[in-house]
XYZ file of C-alpha atoms in Angstrom:
586
model
C -48.233 -8.142 71.242
C -48.809 -10.266 68.137
C -50.437 -7.345 66.358
C -47.407 -5.130 67.075
C -45.011 -7.769 65.840
C -47.011 -8.198 62.645
C -46.976 -4.447 62.027
C -43.213 -4.335 62.526
C -42.767 -7.281 60.163
C -44.786 -5.558 57.450
C -42.793 -2.354 57.891
C -39.601 -4.368 57.577
C -40.908 -6.009 54.425
C -41.544 -2.646 52.831
C -38.044 -1.469 53.665
C -36.429 -4.554 52.158
C -38.579 -4.322 49.043
C -37.562 -0.716 48.443
C -40.999 0.625 49.293
C -42.166 3.034 51.936
C -44.931 2.283 54.381
C -46.968 5.082 52.881
C -47.571 2.925 49.793
C -49.695 0.605 51.877
C -52.018 3.424 52.838
C -52.286 5.168 49.463
C -54.667 3.995 46.788
C -51.819 3.020 44.495
C -53.701 0.156 42.905
C -56.404 2.079 41.118
C -56.246 2.159 37.329
C -56.077 5.969 37.480
C -52.952 5.872 39.624
C -51.385 3.316 37.309
C -51.967 5.491 34.260
C -50.583 8.654 35.832
C -47.586 6.947 37.448
C -46.701 5.319 34.122
C -46.940 8.703 32.466
C -44.675 10.223 35.142
C -41.757 8.115 33.890
C -42.686 7.491 30.236
C -43.354 11.102 29.182
C -39.995 12.612 30.204
C -38.195 9.566 28.834
C -39.917 9.975 25.468
C -39.238 13.733 25.362
C -35.587 13.246 26.278
C -35.192 10.627 23.529
C -36.979 12.574 20.775
C -35.635 16.033 21.667
C -32.024 15.458 20.543
C -33.254 13.617 17.432
C -35.383 16.634 16.490
C -32.346 18.911 16.891
C -30.373 16.675 14.519
C -33.008 17.047 11.803
C -33.329 20.768 12.547
C -29.618 21.218 11.836
C -30.090 19.421 8.512
C -33.041 21.689 7.712
C -30.874 24.755 8.391
C -27.800 23.490 6.532
C -29.514 22.768 3.198
C -31.775 24.888 0.961
C -35.261 23.432 0.771
C -35.901 23.397 -2.991
C -33.912 21.660 -5.748
C -34.054 22.587 -9.436
C -33.896 19.588 -11.771
C -32.654 19.373 -15.346
C -33.501 16.291 -17.402
C -34.638 14.626 -14.177
C -31.257 15.128 -12.503
C -30.033 17.526 -9.842
C -29.071 20.884 -11.357
C -28.796 23.359 -8.495
C -30.403 24.489 -5.240
C -32.989 27.221 -5.326
C -31.656 29.601 -2.633
C -33.743 30.247 0.484
C -34.560 33.846 1.304
C -33.026 35.548 4.332
C -36.268 35.383 6.342
C -36.486 31.599 5.949
C -32.884 31.130 7.079
C -33.315 33.494 10.048
C -36.532 31.893 11.305
C -35.059 28.444 10.742
C -32.107 29.388 12.949
C -34.441 30.817 15.622
C -36.443 27.574 15.574
C -33.259 25.562 16.084
C -32.265 27.837 18.978
C -35.623 27.313 20.693
C -35.367 23.557 20.150
C -31.913 23.460 21.742
C -33.172 25.637 24.627
C -36.017 23.191 25.269
C -33.575 20.269 25.411
C -31.153 22.135 27.671
C -33.957 23.006 30.112
C -35.109 19.376 30.058
C -31.592 18.136 30.765
C -31.220 20.674 33.587
C -34.406 19.288 35.135
C -33.037 15.737 35.002
C -29.853 16.797 36.771
C -31.752 18.817 39.385
C -30.151 22.145 38.490
C -33.450 23.820 37.586
C -36.786 23.526 39.391
C -39.409 21.318 37.811
C -41.979 24.082 37.220
C -39.472 26.470 35.633
C -37.880 23.762 33.508
C -41.227 22.493 32.269
C -42.381 26.009 31.374
C -39.190 26.669 29.382
C -39.163 23.279 27.638
C -42.847 23.227 26.688
C -42.845 26.831 25.469
C -39.607 26.369 23.520
C -40.734 23.174 21.775
C -44.071 24.665 20.763
C -42.497 27.911 19.480
C -39.881 25.947 17.515
C -42.578 23.747 15.990
C -44.845 26.679 15.101
C -41.990 28.561 13.411
C -41.059 25.534 11.318
C -44.683 24.863 10.452
C -45.066 28.437 9.198
C -41.870 28.151 7.145
C -42.982 24.841 5.650
C -46.291 26.322 4.552
C -44.628 29.437 3.121
C -42.013 27.404 1.259
C -44.695 25.161 -0.195
C -46.456 28.271 -1.497
C -43.220 29.451 -3.166
C -42.645 25.959 -4.553
C -46.127 25.880 -6.109
C -45.692 29.288 -7.715
C -42.337 28.298 -9.240
C -43.762 25.036 -10.582
C -46.603 26.996 -12.214
C -43.941 29.110 -13.950
C -42.606 25.997 -15.671
C -39.649 25.096 -13.453
C -39.006 21.445 -12.607
C -38.462 21.363 -8.844
C -38.125 18.915 -5.999
C -38.106 19.345 -2.248
C -34.667 18.696 -0.765
C -33.639 16.628 2.228
C -33.558 19.887 4.195
C -37.270 20.474 3.588
C -38.275 16.959 4.616
C -36.009 17.209 7.660
C -37.930 20.360 8.616
C -41.227 18.440 8.324
C -39.896 15.659 10.562
C -38.506 18.212 13.032
C -41.813 20.042 13.330
C -43.651 16.797 14.098
C -41.058 15.824 16.729
C -41.143 19.273 18.366
C -44.921 19.169 18.737
C -44.725 15.601 20.066
C -42.138 16.610 22.693
C -44.242 19.587 23.747
C -47.369 17.433 23.983
C -45.857 14.697 26.194
C -44.289 17.276 28.520
C -47.619 19.112 28.758
C -49.316 15.841 29.619
C -46.721 15.221 32.301
C -47.236 18.714 33.727
C -51.026 18.201 33.868
C -50.503 15.091 35.998
C -48.371 17.075 38.440
C -50.844 19.975 38.628
C -53.639 17.521 39.406
C -51.577 16.130 42.286
C -50.882 12.657 40.915
C -47.100 12.847 41.464
C -44.536 15.314 42.887
C -42.693 18.077 41.049
C -39.964 15.860 39.648
C -39.362 13.290 36.939
C -39.756 9.804 38.432
C -36.888 8.033 36.683
C -34.379 5.341 37.587
C -30.627 5.792 37.271
C -30.546 3.488 34.231
C -33.216 5.579 32.513
C -31.265 8.778 33.205
C -28.108 7.233 31.801
C -30.105 6.116 28.749
C -31.042 9.737 28.042
C -27.430 10.869 28.266
C -26.363 8.065 25.933
C -29.038 9.043 23.395
C -27.760 12.618 23.566
C -24.205 11.366 22.977
C -25.144 9.281 19.928
C -27.043 12.212 18.386
C -24.093 14.562 18.971
C -21.841 11.918 17.420
C -24.080 11.696 14.347
C -24.347 15.485 13.997
C -20.590 15.961 14.399
C -19.837 13.125 12.007
C -22.136 14.673 9.423
C -20.207 17.938 9.562
C -16.849 16.165 9.538
C -17.423 13.808 6.606
C -19.495 16.381 4.749
C -16.478 18.678 4.713
C -13.917 15.981 3.933
C -15.913 14.274 1.177
C -17.678 17.391 -0.129
C -21.108 15.909 0.607
C -24.296 17.693 1.521
C -24.859 17.737 5.254
C -27.995 15.554 4.992
C -26.144 12.985 2.892
C -23.254 12.975 5.367
C -25.648 12.337 8.297
C -27.240 9.536 6.275
C -23.762 8.029 5.693
C -22.953 8.200 9.427
C -26.285 6.602 10.274
C -25.879 3.561 7.997
C -22.264 3.249 9.201
C -23.033 3.210 12.931
C -25.956 0.833 12.433
C -23.602 -1.466 10.442
C -25.990 -1.489 7.440
C -23.439 -0.164 4.962
C -25.412 0.204 1.723
C -22.330 1.396 -0.136
C -24.036 4.270 -1.953
C -21.897 6.671 0.103
C -18.353 5.723 1.053
C -15.060 7.522 1.790
C -13.153 8.226 -1.407
C -9.930 9.745 -0.028
C -7.279 8.630 2.450
C -8.327 11.069 5.202
C -11.938 9.919 5.082
C -10.939 6.249 5.189
C -8.580 6.886 8.092
C -11.242 8.704 10.128
C -14.147 6.378 9.448
C -12.553 3.519 11.428
C -12.255 5.257 14.838
C -15.510 7.106 14.193
C -17.390 3.847 13.566
C -15.801 2.019 16.515
C -16.650 4.726 19.045
C -20.114 5.270 17.578
C -20.978 1.561 17.611
C -19.821 1.380 21.239
C -22.136 4.270 22.219
C -24.983 2.719 20.240
C -24.406 -0.587 22.033
C -24.789 1.174 25.387
C -28.077 2.662 24.201
C -29.399 -0.721 23.066
C -28.408 -2.350 26.375
C -30.119 0.362 28.415
C -33.328 0.079 26.404
C -34.009 -2.944 28.633
C -34.794 -0.549 31.481
C -37.537 1.032 29.390
C -39.157 -2.398 28.959
C -38.641 -3.892 32.400
C -38.601 -0.948 34.774
C -40.770 1.837 33.444
C -44.216 0.377 34.126
C -44.226 -3.433 34.313
C -43.792 -3.561 38.100
C -46.631 -1.098 38.714
C -48.898 -2.935 36.274
C -48.137 -6.249 37.953
C -48.858 -4.866 41.432
C -52.052 -3.275 40.164
C -53.240 -6.551 38.663
C -52.299 -8.544 41.776
C -54.132 -6.169 44.076
C -57.314 -6.103 42.019
C -57.425 -9.911 41.863
C -56.602 -10.149 45.583
C -59.443 -7.838 46.596
C -61.864 -9.613 44.272
C -61.004 -13.024 45.744
C -61.108 -11.675 49.275
C -64.666 -10.434 48.741
C -65.846 -13.511 46.905
C -64.255 -16.402 48.804
C -64.765 -17.407 52.393
C -61.263 -18.474 53.402
C -59.470 -18.457 56.688
C -56.873 -15.663 56.488
C -54.023 -17.822 57.793
C -54.695 -21.190 56.151
C -52.675 -22.865 53.426
C -55.380 -22.402 50.794
C -55.158 -18.624 51.168
C -51.369 -18.797 50.883
C -51.539 -20.882 47.698
C -54.139 -18.547 46.217
C -51.921 -15.502 46.799
C -48.996 -17.266 45.160
C -51.133 -18.188 42.143
C -52.313 -14.584 41.841
C -48.702 -13.357 41.632
C -47.747 -16.049 39.139
C -50.746 -15.370 36.911
C -50.168 -11.602 36.986
C -46.527 -12.041 35.992
C -47.426 -14.242 33.022
C -50.149 -11.888 31.816
C -47.857 -8.864 32.076
C -45.102 -10.550 30.097
C -47.558 -11.609 27.395
C -49.109 -8.135 27.299
C -45.664 -6.551 26.922
C -44.829 -8.974 24.106
C -48.105 -8.258 22.292
C -47.795 -4.473 22.570
C -44.151 -4.432 21.490
C -45.005 -6.655 18.531
C -47.894 -4.408 17.496
C -45.810 -1.231 17.761
C -42.942 -2.826 15.869
C -45.198 -4.090 13.080
C -46.895 -0.709 12.739
C -43.558 1.030 12.443
C -42.255 -1.598 10.034
C -45.377 -1.365 7.852
C -45.130 2.442 7.893
C -41.688 2.123 6.378
C -43.060 -0.354 3.852
C -45.903 1.978 2.803
C -43.558 4.904 2.266
C -40.765 3.086 0.424
C -42.811 0.250 -1.153
C -39.995 -2.256 -0.651
C -40.600 -5.264 1.597
C -37.249 -6.747 0.692
C -35.410 -3.500 1.352
C -37.125 -2.980 4.728
C -36.261 -6.484 5.889
C -32.593 -6.362 4.868
C -32.213 -2.903 6.412
C -33.803 -3.963 9.683
C -31.526 -6.997 9.892
C -28.533 -4.709 9.085
C -27.609 -6.849 6.072
C -27.474 -3.953 3.623
C -26.756 -5.581 0.276
C -26.920 -2.191 -1.434
C -29.028 -3.258 -4.431
C -31.874 -1.056 -3.130
C -31.026 2.203 -1.375
C -32.933 5.395 -0.468
C -32.344 7.674 -3.444
C -34.878 10.477 -3.033
C -34.220 13.302 -0.536
C -37.371 12.541 1.413
C -36.634 8.828 1.626
C -33.137 9.489 3.011
C -34.473 11.779 5.742
C -37.188 9.330 6.707
C -34.759 6.387 6.632
C -32.501 8.087 9.197
C -35.471 8.601 11.553
C -36.832 5.108 10.950
C -33.512 3.382 11.519
C -32.817 5.290 14.755
C -36.173 4.217 16.181
C -36.314 0.701 14.689
C -33.180 -0.493 16.503
C -34.508 0.060 20.075
C -37.947 -1.215 19.022
C -36.394 -4.448 17.744
C -34.401 -4.700 20.981
C -37.576 -4.292 23.065
C -39.290 -6.991 21.017
C -36.407 -9.423 21.470
C -36.319 -8.751 25.229
C -40.058 -9.429 25.483
C -39.653 -12.639 23.490
C -36.786 -13.763 25.709
C -39.106 -13.673 28.731
C -41.880 -15.632 27.028
C -41.441 -17.282 23.639
C -37.694 -17.927 23.775
C -37.866 -19.109 27.402
C -40.642 -21.540 26.487
C -38.668 -22.864 23.499
C -35.565 -23.376 25.635
C -37.622 -25.121 28.310
C -39.297 -27.459 25.795
C -35.935 -28.197 24.119
C -34.367 -29.091 27.456
C -37.243 -31.377 28.396
C -37.165 -33.010 24.959
C -33.422 -33.510 25.262
C -33.837 -35.057 28.712
C -36.378 -37.546 27.339
C -34.446 -38.471 24.176
C -30.984 -38.641 25.740
C -31.973 -39.999 29.132
C -30.613 -43.485 28.558
C -27.460 -42.478 26.687
C -26.216 -39.529 28.699
C -27.619 -39.914 32.200
C -24.190 -40.840 33.531
C -22.774 -37.569 32.231
C -25.274 -35.291 33.979
C -24.590 -33.657 37.282
C -26.477 -34.258 40.480
C -29.899 -32.582 40.627
C -28.726 -30.281 43.383
C -25.899 -29.049 41.163
C -27.939 -28.417 38.025
C -28.796 -24.856 37.193
C -32.567 -24.436 36.740
C -34.005 -22.578 33.781
C -36.148 -19.463 34.156
C -39.335 -21.493 33.826
C -38.200 -24.208 36.214
C -36.926 -21.992 39.013
C -38.952 -19.983 41.453
C -42.112 -22.038 41.373
C -43.612 -21.552 44.814
C -46.161 -24.304 44.271
C -43.544 -27.029 43.745
C -43.421 -29.692 46.505
C -40.558 -29.504 48.943
C -37.761 -32.052 48.768
C -37.627 -34.890 51.298
C -34.538 -33.381 52.929
C -36.252 -30.038 53.349
C -39.382 -31.658 54.737
C -37.253 -33.518 57.280
C -35.532 -30.291 58.308
C -38.862 -28.554 58.859
C -40.317 -31.514 60.778
C -37.234 -31.723 63.024
C -37.415 -27.986 63.634
C -41.122 -28.135 64.520
C -40.507 -31.040 66.862
C -37.666 -29.175 68.562
C -39.829 -26.068 68.853
C -42.692 -28.066 70.395
C -40.259 -29.574 72.909
C -38.976 -26.114 73.734
C -42.508 -24.805 74.267
C -43.368 -27.669 76.630
C -40.043 -27.639 78.514
C -38.355 -24.226 78.729
C -35.820 -25.591 81.227
C -34.412 -28.130 78.785
C -30.747 -27.128 78.395
C -30.346 -29.137 75.193
C -32.997 -27.140 73.349
C -32.993 -23.351 73.659
C -34.618 -20.700 71.538
C -31.166 -19.383 70.674
C -30.268 -22.728 69.148
C -33.537 -22.866 67.225
C -32.983 -19.398 65.797
C -29.378 -20.100 64.826
C -30.481 -23.328 63.109
C -33.151 -21.400 61.231
C -30.613 -18.762 60.190
C -28.313 -21.489 58.885
C -31.137 -22.820 56.706
C -31.699 -19.343 55.248
C -27.988 -18.889 54.558
C -27.962 -22.204 52.724
C -30.886 -21.018 50.615
C -29.146 -17.733 49.802
C -26.089 -19.555 48.549
C -28.110 -21.809 46.241
C -30.889 -19.471 45.125
C -31.075 -15.889 46.375
C -34.489 -15.389 44.759
C -36.106 -18.382 46.497
C -39.830 -18.294 47.220
C -40.687 -20.120 50.446
C -43.474 -22.644 50.893
C -46.358 -22.441 53.337
C -44.570 -24.804 55.738
C -41.481 -22.573 55.791
C -43.528 -19.406 56.339
C -45.419 -21.222 59.090
C -42.102 -22.135 60.712
C -41.137 -18.455 60.657
C -44.481 -17.443 62.176
C -44.029 -19.906 65.023
C -40.595 -18.811 66.091
C -41.211 -15.058 65.821
C -44.578 -15.515 67.576
C -46.906 -14.038 64.975
C -49.592 -15.008 62.486
C -49.830 -13.954 58.835
C -52.986 -12.906 57.011
C -52.118 -14.111 53.501
C -54.898 -12.327 51.604
C -55.170 -9.246 53.807
C -53.465 -5.882 53.500
C -50.838 -7.026 56.034
C -49.879 -10.074 53.970
C -46.072 -10.425 53.767
C -46.395 -11.806 50.216
C -48.733 -9.059 49.028
C -45.757 -7.421 47.293
C -42.784 -9.081 45.561
C -39.928 -9.122 48.066
C -36.523 -10.666 48.675
C -37.847 -13.475 50.866
C -34.495 -14.907 52.071
C -33.407 -11.422 53.171
C -36.713 -10.888 54.983
C -36.478 -14.276 56.721
C -32.892 -13.611 57.781
C -33.745 -10.190 59.131
C -36.774 -11.395 61.118
C -34.889 -14.350 62.589
C -31.966 -12.083 63.457
C -34.209 -9.503 65.168
C -36.003 -12.257 67.048
C -32.669 -13.602 68.275
C -31.564 -10.191 69.539
C -34.901 -9.522 71.238
C -34.859 -12.911 72.924
C -31.326 -12.474 74.300
C -32.096 -8.980 75.539
C -35.185 -10.230 77.364
C -33.263 -13.155 78.773
C -30.535 -10.899 80.078
C -33.084 -8.617 81.713
C -34.775 -11.591 83.382
C -31.420 -12.802 84.705
C -30.931 -9.442 86.399
C -27.776 -8.539 84.479
C -29.382 -5.411 83.049
C -32.519 -3.411 83.677
C -32.203 -1.500 80.389
C -33.693 -3.455 77.496
C -32.169 -0.995 75.032
C -28.599 -1.954 75.974
C -26.895 -3.850 73.143
C -26.674 -7.445 74.293
C -23.859 -8.203 71.836
C -21.207 -6.007 73.374
C -20.283 -8.467 76.143
C -21.195 -11.760 77.680
C -19.701 -15.176 77.025
C -23.119 -16.718 76.391
C -23.904 -14.472 73.449
C -20.400 -13.799 72.155
C -20.241 -16.960 70.059
C -23.734 -16.437 68.636
C -22.876 -12.837 67.843
C -19.741 -13.763 65.915
C -21.520 -16.548 64.049
C -24.447 -14.403 62.928
C -22.192 -11.460 62.050
C -20.144 -13.769 59.830
C -23.332 -15.052 58.220
C -24.559 -11.537 57.552
C -21.236 -10.500 56.030
C -21.042 -13.612 53.866
C -24.518 -13.043 52.457
C -24.218 -9.301 52.001
C -26.732 -8.575 54.782
C -24.387 -6.945 57.306
C -26.317 -3.673 57.070
C -29.628 -5.270 58.036
């Protein structure tokens, strides 16, 4: 009986935590699974982000001739591309667009995974190979013309083609890697993405279309080259505003205002949704993997009773330690990636001051990208630097910034304790900080200890005297439900102590193995919701059994809450509680 109840409780925990029971049986905590599952979400997200960016640079490569003739060190004229270069460039762009369309169709479920992957991978590789061949051929022509005495320079179109080829090959590689994981049976034939990650891809596509359209619009109005117009749109939407390109006629000035407002709004949505890439893509799996490995290691090494308080505290410490290590690891990796990308910009442009002011969107304008290659690279760098900076700030907010805020609050409490204590609210009304809240190892308050002791005393009296009309199991369960509702109003993410879990185990007649595979705290869950659901189910089961024993029904499956004066009041009370706490569907 106890074993069956424990199994049902674990199944309920998985449902409330958004997991299926199959996860408990699969070897989801191996490092191999972690790597492949991370790849299942990261690879398509990376391809969907870089694919539209590569198309933007491919359009620039098609719109401008690749070689510039100089006279006295200044621009003289473009050296025209031959018909074959233009034709193959257009074919490469078509294949790149086809790869992105197939990828988007896979995200929306309109094309099967295998077909979409075959089209996308093939298209990206063909587009990259075509551009690579054109780049090599154009470099050969460039070298021959230079040997003839002409003073030449590669245009922004040529460098855009170089960037596009690299991005096409990168998209093809990550999608191939994702396909290999599916063929080896590590995940199903679908992209494992959240709704926020899917919306992020659509927003990236929108911002790239906005940049490409703006380049054509302002290029025509201001008589700029397409690459220069895209560069102008980029520094405008990122609010850098160097001032080297600016509208010079009334139509351009009139259009730049709505264009910038809408573009900045779309860019803001992208930056906000980057949070999902940091917090959702792999951190939860990494945390679970770390927790499980430490749990198994402690279970093999330590001789602890499975249901004692020491085992409970150890499991809590394992979760807390894993969370801290994951946040620090995320901060370190984001910092390293950001610094590498920032130093790459520094190596290419040789301007520490310029890189810093550009990254902070100050844009004084005293230093600006002037060479065709530097403009093309600046557009790519700026589009990637903004989400990287956002990821770094998010990681710091969970660790460094939270620690600074915590220390500042404690320092303020110490320094201003005597002068402002009368102005502070009651402790129960103060809002805890991220580092103060949710510490499962904190001692319970005196009031809470009294509530638990009174409940245990009432439960012991009930167990020794079932005929006592003043103490019934229904009353005990309703009192317990009221405690949970109070917790949900104050702190929905509350983590319960060993005493509170022990109180739950008593009344639902079960025993928890804190370090075992059936541990209810093995995974991160919504503990108040789980408590409420288990108490509620126990109340219904008890009333059904009581009604059967009284001879009013011989069918235990009959809903005991449809009639009966004894249970009508309890039914209405609990239903109101469930509605008030958003748990009416439990």
